[in-house]
PDB file of C-alpha atoms in Angstrom:
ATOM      1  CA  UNK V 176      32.480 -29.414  88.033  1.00 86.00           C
ATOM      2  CA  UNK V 177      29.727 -28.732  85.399  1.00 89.00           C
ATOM      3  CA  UNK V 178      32.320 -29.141  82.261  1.00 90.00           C
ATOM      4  CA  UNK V 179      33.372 -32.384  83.775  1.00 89.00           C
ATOM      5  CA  UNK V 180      30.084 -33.769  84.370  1.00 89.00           C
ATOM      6  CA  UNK V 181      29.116 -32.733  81.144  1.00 91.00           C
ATOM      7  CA  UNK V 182      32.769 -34.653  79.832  1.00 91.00           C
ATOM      8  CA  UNK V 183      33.870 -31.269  78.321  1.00 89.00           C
ATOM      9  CA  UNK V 184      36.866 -28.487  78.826  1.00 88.00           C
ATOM     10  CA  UNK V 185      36.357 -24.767  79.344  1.00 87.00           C
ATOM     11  CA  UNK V 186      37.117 -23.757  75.568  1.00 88.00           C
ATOM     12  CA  UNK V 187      33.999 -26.107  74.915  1.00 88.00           C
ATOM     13  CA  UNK V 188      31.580 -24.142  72.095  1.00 91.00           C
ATOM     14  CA  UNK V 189      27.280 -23.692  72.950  1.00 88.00           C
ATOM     15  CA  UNK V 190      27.238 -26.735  70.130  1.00 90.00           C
ATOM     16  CA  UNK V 191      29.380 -28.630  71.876  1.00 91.00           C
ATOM     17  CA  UNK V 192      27.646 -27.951  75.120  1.00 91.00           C
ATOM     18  CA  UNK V 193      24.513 -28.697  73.419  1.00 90.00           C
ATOM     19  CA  UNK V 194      25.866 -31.898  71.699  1.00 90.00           C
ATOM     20  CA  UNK V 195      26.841 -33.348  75.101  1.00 90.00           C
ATOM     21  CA  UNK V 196      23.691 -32.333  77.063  1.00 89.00           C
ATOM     22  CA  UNK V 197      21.221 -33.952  74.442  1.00 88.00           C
ATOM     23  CA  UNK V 198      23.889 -37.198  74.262  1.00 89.00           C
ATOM     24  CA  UNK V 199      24.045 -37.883  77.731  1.00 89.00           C
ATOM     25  CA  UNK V 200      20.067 -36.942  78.814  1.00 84.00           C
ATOM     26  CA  UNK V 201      19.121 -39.534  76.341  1.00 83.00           C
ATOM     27  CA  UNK V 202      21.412 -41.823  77.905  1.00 86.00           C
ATOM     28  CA  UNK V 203      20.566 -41.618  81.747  1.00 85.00           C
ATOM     29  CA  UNK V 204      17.014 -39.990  81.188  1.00 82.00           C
ATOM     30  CA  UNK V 205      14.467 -41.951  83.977  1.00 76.00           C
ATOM     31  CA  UNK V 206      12.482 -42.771  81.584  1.00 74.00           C
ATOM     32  CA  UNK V 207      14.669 -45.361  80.144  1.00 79.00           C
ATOM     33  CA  UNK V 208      16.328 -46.282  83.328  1.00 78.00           C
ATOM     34  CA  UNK V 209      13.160 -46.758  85.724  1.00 74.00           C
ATOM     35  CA  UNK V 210      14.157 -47.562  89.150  1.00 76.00           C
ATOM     36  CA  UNK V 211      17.890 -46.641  88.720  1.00 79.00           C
ATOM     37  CA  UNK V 212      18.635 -44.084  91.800  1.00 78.00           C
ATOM     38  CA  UNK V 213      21.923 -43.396  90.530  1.00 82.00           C
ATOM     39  CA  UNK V 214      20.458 -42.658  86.852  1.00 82.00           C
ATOM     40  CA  UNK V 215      18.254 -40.086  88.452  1.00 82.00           C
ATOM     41  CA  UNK V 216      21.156 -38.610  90.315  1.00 84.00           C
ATOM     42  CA  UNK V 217      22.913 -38.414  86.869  1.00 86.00           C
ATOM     43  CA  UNK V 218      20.358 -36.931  84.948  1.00 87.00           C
ATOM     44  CA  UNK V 219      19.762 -33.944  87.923  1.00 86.00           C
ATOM     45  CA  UNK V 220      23.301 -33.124  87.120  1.00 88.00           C
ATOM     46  CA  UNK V 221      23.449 -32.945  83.523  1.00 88.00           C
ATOM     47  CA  UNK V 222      19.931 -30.415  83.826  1.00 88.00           C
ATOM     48  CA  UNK V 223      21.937 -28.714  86.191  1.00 88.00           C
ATOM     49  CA  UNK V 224      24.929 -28.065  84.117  1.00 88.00           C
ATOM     50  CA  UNK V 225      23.341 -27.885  81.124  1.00 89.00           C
ATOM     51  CA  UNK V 226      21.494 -24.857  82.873  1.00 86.00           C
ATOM     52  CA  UNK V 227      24.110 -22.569  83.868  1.00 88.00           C
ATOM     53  CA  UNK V 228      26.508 -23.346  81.138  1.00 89.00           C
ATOM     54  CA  UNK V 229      24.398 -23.041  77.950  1.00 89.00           C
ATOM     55  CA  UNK V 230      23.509 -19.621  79.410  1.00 87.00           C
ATOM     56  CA  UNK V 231      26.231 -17.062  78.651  1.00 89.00           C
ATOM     57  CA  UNK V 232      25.682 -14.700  81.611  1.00 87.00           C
ATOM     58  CA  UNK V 233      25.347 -18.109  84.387  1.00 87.00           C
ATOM     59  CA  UNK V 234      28.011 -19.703  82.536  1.00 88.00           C
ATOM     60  CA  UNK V 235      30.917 -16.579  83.043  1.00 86.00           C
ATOM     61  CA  UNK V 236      29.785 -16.076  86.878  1.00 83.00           C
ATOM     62  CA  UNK V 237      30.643 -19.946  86.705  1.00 86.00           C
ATOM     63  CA  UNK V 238      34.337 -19.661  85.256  1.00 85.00           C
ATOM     64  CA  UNK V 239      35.021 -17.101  87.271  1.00 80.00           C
ATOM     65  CA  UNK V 240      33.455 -18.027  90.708  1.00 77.00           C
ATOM     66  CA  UNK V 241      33.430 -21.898  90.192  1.00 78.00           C
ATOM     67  CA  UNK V 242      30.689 -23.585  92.308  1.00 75.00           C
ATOM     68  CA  UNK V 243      30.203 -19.721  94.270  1.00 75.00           C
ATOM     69  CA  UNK V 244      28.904 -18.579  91.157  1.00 76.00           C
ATOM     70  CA  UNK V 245      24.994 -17.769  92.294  1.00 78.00           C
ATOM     71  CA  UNK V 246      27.114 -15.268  94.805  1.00 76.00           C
ATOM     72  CA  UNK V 247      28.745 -13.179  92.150  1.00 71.00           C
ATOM     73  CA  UNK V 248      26.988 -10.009  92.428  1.00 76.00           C
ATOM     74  CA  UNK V 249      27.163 -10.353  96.487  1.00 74.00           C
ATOM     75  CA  UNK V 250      30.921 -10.822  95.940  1.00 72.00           C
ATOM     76  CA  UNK V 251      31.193  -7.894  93.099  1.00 72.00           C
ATOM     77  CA  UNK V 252      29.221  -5.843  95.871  1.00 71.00           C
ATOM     78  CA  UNK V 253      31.381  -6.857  98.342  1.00 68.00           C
ATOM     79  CA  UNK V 254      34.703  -6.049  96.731  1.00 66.00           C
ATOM     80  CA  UNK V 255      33.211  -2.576  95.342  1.00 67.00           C
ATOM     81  CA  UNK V 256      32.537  -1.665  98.807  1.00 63.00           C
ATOM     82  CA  UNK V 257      36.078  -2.651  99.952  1.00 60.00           C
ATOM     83  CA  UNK V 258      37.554  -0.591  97.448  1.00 60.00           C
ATOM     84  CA  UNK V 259      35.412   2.117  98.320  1.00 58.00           C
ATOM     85  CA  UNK V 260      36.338   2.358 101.996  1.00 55.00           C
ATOM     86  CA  UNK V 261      40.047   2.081 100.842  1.00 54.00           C
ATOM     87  CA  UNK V 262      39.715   5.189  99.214  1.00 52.00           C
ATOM     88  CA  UNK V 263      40.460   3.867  95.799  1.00 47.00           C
ATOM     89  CA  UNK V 264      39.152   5.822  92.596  1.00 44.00           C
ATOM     90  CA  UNK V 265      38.525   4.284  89.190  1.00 44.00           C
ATOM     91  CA  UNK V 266      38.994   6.532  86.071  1.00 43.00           C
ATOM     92  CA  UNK V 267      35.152   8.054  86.591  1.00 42.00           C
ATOM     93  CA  UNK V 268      35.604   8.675  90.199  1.00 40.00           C
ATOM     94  CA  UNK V 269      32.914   6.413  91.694  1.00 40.00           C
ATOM     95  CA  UNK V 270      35.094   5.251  94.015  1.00 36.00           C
ATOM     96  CA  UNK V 271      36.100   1.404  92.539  1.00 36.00           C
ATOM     97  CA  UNK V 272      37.765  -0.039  90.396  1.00 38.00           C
ATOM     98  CA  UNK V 273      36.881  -2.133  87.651  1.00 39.00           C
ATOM     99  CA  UNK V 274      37.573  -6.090  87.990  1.00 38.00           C
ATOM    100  CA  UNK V 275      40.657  -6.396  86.233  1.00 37.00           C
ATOM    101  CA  UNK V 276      42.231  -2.977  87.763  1.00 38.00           C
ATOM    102  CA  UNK V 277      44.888  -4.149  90.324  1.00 37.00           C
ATOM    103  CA  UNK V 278      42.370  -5.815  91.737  1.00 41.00           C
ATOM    104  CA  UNK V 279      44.548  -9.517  91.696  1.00 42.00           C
ATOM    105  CA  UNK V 280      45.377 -12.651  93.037  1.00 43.00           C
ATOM    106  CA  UNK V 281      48.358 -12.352  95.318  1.00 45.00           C
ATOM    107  CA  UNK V 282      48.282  -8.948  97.111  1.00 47.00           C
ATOM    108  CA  UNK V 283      46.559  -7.400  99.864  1.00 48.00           C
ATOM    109  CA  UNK V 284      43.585  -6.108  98.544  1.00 48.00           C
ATOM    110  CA  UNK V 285      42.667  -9.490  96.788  1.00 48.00           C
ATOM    111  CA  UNK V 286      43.312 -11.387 100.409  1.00 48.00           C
ATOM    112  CA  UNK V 287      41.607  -8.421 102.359  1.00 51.00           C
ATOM    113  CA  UNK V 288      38.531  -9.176 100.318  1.00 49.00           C
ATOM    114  CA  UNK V 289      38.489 -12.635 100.290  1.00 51.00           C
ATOM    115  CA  UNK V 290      38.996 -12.545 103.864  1.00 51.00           C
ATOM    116  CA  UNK V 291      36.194 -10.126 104.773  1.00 49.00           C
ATOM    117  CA  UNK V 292      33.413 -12.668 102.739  1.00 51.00           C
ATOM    118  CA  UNK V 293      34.842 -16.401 104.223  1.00 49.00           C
ATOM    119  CA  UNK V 294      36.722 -15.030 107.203  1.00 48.00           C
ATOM    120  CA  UNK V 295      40.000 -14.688 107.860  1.00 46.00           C
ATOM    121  CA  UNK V 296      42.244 -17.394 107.956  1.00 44.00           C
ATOM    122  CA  UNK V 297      45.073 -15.569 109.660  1.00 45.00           C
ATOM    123  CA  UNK V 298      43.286 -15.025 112.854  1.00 45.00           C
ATOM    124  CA  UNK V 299      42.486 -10.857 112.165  1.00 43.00           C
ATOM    125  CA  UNK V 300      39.633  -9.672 113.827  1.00 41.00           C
ATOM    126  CA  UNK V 301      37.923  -8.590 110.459  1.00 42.00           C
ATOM    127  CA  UNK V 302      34.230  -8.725 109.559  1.00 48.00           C
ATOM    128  CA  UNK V 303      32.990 -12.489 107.553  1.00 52.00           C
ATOM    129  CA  UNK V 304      29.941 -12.236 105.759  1.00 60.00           C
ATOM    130  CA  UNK V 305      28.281 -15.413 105.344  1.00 72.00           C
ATOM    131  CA  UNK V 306      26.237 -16.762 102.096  1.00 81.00           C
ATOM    132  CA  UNK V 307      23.338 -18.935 101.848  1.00 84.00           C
ATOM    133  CA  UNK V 308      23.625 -22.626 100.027  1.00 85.00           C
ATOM    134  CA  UNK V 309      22.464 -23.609  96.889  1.00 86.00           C
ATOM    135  CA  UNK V 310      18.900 -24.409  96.172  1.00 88.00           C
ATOM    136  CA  UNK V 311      18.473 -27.303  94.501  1.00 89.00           C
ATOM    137  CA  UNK V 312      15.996 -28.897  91.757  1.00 89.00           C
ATOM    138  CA  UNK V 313      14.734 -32.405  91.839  1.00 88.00           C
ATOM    139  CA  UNK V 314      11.804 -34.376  89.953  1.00 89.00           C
ATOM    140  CA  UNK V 315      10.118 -37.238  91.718  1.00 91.00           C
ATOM    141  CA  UNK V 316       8.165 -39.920  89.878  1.00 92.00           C
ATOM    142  CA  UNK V 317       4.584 -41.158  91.416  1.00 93.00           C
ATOM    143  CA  UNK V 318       2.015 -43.003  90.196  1.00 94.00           C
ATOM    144  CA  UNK V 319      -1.962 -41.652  90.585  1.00 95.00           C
ATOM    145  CA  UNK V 320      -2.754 -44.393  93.197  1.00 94.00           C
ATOM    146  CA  UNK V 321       0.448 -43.562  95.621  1.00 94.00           C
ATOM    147  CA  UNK V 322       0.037 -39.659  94.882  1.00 95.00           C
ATOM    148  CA  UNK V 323      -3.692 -40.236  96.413  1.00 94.00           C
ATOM    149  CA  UNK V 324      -2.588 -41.779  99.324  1.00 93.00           C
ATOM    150  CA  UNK V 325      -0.307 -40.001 102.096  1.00 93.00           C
ATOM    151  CA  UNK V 326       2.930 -42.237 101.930  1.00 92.00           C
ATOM    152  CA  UNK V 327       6.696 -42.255 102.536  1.00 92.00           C
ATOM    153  CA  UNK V 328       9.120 -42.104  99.885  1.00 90.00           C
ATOM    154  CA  UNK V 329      13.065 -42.330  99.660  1.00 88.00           C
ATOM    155  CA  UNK V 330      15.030 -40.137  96.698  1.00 85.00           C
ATOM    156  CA  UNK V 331      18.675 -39.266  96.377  1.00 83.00           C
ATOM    157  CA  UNK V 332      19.592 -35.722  96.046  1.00 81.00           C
ATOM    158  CA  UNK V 333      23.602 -35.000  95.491  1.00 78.00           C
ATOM    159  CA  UNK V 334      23.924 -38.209  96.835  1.00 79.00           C
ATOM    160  CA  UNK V 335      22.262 -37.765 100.231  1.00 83.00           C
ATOM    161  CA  UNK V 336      19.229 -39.980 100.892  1.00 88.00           C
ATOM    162  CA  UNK V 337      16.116 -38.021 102.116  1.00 88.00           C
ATOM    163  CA  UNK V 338      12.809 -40.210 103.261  1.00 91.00           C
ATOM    164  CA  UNK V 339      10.336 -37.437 102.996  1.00 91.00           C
ATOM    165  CA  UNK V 340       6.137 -38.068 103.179  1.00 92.00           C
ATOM    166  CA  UNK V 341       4.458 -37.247 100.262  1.00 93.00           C
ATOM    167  CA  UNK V 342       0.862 -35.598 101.111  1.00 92.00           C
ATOM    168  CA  UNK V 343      -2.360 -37.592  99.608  1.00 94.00           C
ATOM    169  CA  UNK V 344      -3.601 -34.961  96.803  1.00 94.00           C
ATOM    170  CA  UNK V 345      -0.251 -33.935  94.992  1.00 93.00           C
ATOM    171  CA  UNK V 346      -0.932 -32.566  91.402  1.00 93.00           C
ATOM    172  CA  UNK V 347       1.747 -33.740  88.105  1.00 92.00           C
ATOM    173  CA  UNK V 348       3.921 -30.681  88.059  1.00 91.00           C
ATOM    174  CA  UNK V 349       3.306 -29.265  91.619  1.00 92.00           C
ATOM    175  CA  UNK V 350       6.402 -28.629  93.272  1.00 91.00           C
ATOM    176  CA  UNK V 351       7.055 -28.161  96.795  1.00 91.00           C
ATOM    177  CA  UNK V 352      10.120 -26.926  99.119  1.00 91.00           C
ATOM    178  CA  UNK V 353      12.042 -28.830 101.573  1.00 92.00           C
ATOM    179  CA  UNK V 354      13.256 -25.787 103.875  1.00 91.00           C
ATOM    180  CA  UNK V 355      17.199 -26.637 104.448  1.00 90.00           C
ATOM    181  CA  UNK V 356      17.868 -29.352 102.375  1.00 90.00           C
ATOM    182  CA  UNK V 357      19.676 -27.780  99.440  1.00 88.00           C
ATOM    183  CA  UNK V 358      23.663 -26.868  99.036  1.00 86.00           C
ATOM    184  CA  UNK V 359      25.655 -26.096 102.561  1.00 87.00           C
ATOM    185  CA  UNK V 360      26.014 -22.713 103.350  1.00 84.00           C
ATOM    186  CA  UNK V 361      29.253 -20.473 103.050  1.00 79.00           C
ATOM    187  CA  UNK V 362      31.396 -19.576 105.944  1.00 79.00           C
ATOM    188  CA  UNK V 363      28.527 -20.211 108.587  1.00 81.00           C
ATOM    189  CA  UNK V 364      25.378 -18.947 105.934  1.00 84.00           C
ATOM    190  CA  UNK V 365      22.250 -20.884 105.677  1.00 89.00           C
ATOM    191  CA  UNK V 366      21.857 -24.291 103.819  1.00 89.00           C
ATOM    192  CA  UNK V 367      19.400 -23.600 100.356  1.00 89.00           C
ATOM    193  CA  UNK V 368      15.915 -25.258  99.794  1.00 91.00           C
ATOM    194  CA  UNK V 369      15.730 -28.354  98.264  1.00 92.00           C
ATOM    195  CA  UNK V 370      12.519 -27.986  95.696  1.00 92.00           C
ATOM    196  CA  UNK V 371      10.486 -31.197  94.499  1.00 91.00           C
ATOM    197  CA  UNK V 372       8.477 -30.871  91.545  1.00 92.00           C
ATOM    198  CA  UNK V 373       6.094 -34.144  90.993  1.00 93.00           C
ATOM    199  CA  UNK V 374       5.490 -36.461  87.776  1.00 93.00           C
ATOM    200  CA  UNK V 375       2.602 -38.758  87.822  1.00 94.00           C
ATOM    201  CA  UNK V 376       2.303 -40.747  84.427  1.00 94.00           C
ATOM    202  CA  UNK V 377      -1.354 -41.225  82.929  1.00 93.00           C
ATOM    203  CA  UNK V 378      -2.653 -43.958  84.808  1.00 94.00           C
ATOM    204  CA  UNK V 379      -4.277 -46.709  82.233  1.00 93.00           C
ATOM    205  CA  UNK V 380      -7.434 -46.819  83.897  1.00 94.00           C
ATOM    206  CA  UNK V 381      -8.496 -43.443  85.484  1.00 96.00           C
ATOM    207  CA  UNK V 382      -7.698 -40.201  83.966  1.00 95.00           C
ATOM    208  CA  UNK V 383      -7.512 -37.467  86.357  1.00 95.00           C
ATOM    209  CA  UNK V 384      -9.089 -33.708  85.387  1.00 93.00           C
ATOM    210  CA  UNK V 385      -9.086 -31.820  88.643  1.00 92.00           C
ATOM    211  CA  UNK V 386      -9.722 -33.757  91.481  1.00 93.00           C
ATOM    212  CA  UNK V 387     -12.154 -35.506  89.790  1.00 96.00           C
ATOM    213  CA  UNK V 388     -11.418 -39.062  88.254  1.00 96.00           C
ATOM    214  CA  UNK V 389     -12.914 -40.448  84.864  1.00 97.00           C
ATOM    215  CA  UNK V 390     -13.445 -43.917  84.319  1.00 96.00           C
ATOM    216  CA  UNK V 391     -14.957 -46.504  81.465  1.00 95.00           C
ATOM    217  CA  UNK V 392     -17.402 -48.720  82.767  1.00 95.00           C
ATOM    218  CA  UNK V 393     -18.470 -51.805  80.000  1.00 95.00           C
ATOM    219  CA  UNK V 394     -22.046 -52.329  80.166  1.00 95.00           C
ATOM    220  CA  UNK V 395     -23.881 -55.472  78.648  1.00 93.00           C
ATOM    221  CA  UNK V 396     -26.558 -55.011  76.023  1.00 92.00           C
ATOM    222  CA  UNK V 397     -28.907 -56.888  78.293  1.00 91.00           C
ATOM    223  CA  UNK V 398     -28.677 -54.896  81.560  1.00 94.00           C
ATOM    224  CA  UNK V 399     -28.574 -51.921  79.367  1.00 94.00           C
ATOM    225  CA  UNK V 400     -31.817 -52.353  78.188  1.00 92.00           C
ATOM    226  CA  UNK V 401     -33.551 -53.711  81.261  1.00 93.00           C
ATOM    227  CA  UNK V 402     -31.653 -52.172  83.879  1.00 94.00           C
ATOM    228  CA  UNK V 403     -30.287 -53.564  86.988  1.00 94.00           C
ATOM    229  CA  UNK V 404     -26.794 -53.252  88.964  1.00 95.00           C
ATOM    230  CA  UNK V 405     -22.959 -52.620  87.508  1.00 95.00           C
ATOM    231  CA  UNK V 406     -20.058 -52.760  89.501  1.00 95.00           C
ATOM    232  CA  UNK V 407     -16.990 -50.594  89.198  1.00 94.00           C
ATOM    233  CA  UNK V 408     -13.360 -50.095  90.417  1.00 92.00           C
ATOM    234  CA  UNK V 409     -12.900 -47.102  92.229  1.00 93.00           C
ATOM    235  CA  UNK V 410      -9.370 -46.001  93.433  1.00 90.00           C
ATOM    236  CA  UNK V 411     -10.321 -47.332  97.162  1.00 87.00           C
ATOM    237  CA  UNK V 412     -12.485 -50.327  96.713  1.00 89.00           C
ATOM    238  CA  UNK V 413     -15.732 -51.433  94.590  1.00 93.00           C
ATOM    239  CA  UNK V 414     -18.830 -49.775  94.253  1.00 94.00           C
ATOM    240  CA  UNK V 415     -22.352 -50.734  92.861  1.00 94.00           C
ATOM    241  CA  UNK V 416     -23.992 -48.455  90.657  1.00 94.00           C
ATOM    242  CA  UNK V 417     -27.694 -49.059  90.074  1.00 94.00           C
ATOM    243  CA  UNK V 418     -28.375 -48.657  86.074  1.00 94.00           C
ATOM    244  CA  UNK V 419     -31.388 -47.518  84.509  1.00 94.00           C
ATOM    245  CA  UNK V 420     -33.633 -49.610  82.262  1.00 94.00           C
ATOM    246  CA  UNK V 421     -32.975 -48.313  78.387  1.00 93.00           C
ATOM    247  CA  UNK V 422     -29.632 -46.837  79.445  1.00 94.00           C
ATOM    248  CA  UNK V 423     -28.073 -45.556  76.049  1.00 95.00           C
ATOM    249  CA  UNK V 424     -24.363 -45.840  75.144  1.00 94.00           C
ATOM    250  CA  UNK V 425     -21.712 -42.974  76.468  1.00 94.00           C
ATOM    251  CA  UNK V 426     -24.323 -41.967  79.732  1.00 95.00           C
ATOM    252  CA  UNK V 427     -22.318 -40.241  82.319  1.00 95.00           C
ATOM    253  CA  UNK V 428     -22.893 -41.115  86.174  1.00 94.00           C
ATOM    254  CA  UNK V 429     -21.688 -39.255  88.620  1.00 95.00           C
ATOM    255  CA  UNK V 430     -20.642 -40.822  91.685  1.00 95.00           C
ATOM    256  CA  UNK V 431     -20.044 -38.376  94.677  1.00 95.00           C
ATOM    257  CA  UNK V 432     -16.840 -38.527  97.046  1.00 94.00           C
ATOM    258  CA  UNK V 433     -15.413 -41.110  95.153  1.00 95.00           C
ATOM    259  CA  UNK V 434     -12.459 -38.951  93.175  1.00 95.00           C
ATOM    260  CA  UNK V 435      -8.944 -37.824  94.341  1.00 96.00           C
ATOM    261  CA  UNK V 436      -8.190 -36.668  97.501  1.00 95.00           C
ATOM    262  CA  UNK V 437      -7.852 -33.134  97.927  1.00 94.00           C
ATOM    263  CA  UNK V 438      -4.558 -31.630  98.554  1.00 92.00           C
ATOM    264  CA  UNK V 439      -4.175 -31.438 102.646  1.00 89.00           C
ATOM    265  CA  UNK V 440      -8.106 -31.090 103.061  1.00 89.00           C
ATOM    266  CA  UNK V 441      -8.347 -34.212 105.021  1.00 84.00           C
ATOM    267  CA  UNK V 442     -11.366 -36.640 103.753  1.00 88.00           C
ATOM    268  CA  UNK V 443     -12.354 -34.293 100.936  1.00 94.00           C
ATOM    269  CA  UNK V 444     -12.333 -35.756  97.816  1.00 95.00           C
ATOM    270  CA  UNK V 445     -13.502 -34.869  94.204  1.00 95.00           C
ATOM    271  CA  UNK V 446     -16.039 -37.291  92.281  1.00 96.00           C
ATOM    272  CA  UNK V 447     -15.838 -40.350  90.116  1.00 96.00           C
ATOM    273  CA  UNK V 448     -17.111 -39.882  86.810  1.00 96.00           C
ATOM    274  CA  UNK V 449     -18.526 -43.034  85.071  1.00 96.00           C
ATOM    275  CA  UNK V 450     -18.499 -42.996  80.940  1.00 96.00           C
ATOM    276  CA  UNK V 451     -20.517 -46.323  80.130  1.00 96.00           C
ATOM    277  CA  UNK V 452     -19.978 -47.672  77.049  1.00 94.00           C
ATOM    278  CA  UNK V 453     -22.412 -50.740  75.905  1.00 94.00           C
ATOM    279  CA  UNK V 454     -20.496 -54.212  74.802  1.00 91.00           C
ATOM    280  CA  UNK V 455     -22.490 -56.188  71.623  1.00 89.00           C
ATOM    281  CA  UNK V 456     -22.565 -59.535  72.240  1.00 87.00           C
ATOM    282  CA  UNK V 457     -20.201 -61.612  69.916  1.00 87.00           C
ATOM    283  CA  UNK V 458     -20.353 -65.150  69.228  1.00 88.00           C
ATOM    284  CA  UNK V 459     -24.476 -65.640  69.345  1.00 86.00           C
ATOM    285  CA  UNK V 460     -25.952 -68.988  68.386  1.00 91.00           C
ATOM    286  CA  UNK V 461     -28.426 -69.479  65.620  1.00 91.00           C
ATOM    287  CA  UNK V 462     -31.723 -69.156  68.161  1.00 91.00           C
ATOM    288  CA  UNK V 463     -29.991 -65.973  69.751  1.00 86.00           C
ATOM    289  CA  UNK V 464     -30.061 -64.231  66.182  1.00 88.00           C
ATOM    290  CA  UNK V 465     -33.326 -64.952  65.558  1.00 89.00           C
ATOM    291  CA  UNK V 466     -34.472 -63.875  68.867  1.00 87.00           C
ATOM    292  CA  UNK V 467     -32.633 -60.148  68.023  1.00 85.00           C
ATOM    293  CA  UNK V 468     -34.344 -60.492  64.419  1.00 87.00           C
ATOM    294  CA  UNK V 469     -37.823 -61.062  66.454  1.00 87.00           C
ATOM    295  CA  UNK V 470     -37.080 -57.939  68.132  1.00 83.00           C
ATOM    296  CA  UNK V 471     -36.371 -55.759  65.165  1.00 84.00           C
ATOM    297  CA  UNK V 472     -39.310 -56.672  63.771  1.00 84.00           C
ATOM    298  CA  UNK V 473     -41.285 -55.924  66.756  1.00 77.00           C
TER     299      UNK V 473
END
């Protein structure tokens, strides 16, 4: 019940559908509940009420049709075409009637309908026309360093638990469908899709453009000048870069194969790129001045 979940009645103004929304995202939003399953679960519901009801056209196929409501032009169809093979007439002559006509809860043509979309309950041999599930939406939190690595992950959609395997190479804001896991079907019709759209939070050390990674590498002044080896974290391990004597602050390396993985292109992977930024020594002793001041004056 999307007015319930959203702690509201059915005479409930947009403000006051607005009002609620914004209260209660705030509350159970997963940013400020981290690791709380049933937060999550909370705060897929309130998007998805918010959705249809602060929408005027969702929101009266919802008071009319109740959780049916994404089947409200199959069941308009539906109930034209009945009318239409009764032989009914509306005032223009196209052959139906409009909804409210006599159209109404209680006599035959209102159970004859029914019964021809979820089958008939009284045992008549009459047609039942089945309707497909409900997709539905969920967002999945991963950091850069699981999202490059092929892994198995456990999230709770309308309170079922679904372990699923998350590919090596998924993108923040790429979404992808689970075929079958959305709403149950109507009277025998096909479960909907379940779709997953990805976060991944700015990792604090690599920033990701791409499939390429960027990285800051601190240099010392000393092997800077006169070159020699640096070594730097990489997503999978260490590697030693070999720096140039007279290296100058902000030089750029490139260092092949060693980005993200590409998405299902097994051992492809973009490059790292290494900004180095040169670290003045702090702290120097009397002698270690003048040695600098020998320098500049060289």
């Amino acid at each position: 019940d999307y007015y319930k979940i959203l702690g509201l009645n059915k005479n409930a103004s947009s403000d006051d559908i607005k009002k609620a929304y914004r209260k209660l995202a705030r509350k159970f939003h997963p940013d400020l509940n981290p690791n709380d399953q049933e937060a999550h679960r909370k705060f897929q519901e309130i998007n998805e009420a918010n959705e249809v009801l602060s929408d005027p056209e969702k929101r009266k196929k919802y008071d009319d049709y109740g959780e049916n409501w994404k089947h409200a032009d199959d069941f308009e169809k539906a109930r034209q075409e009945q009318n239409y093979h009764s032989g009914r007439k509306d005032q223009s002559g196209y052959g139906f009637e409009g909804f409210g006509g006599s159209f109404t809860e209680g006599n035959d043509d209102y159970s004859d309908f029914f019964e021809s979309l979820f089958g008939n309950r009284r045992g008549k041999s009459q047609r039942s026309a089945g309707f497909r599930g409900q997709d539905y939406n969920a967002e999945l939190k991963v950091s850069l360093r699981d999202a490059a690595q092929t892994h198995k992950q456990t999230l709770s959609v309308n309170g079922k638990n679904l372990r699923i395997t998350i590919p090596s190479g998924i993108s923040d804001g790429q979404t992808i469908k689970l075929a079958g896991q959305g709403g149950p079907g109507y009277n025998g019709g096909p479960s909907g899709d379940l779709y997953i759209t990805f976060v991944i939070p700015e990792d604090l050390v690599f920033k990701r453009i791409g499939n390429d990674l960027y990285v800051n590498a601190p240099l010392d002044i000393y092997t800077a000048i006169l070159g020699g080896d640096l070594t730097i974290d990489t997503l999978n391990g260490k590697v030693k870069l070999k720096i140039k004597p007279e290296t100058q602050n902000g030089t750029k390396v490139r260092v092949k194969g060693k980005g993200f993985p590409i998405y299902k292109k097994d051992d492809e992977f973009g490059d790292l790129i290494v900004t180095i930024y040169i670290q003045i020594p702090t702290g120097l002793t009397e002698k270690q001045k003048k040695m600098f001041e020998e320098l500049s004056k060289s």
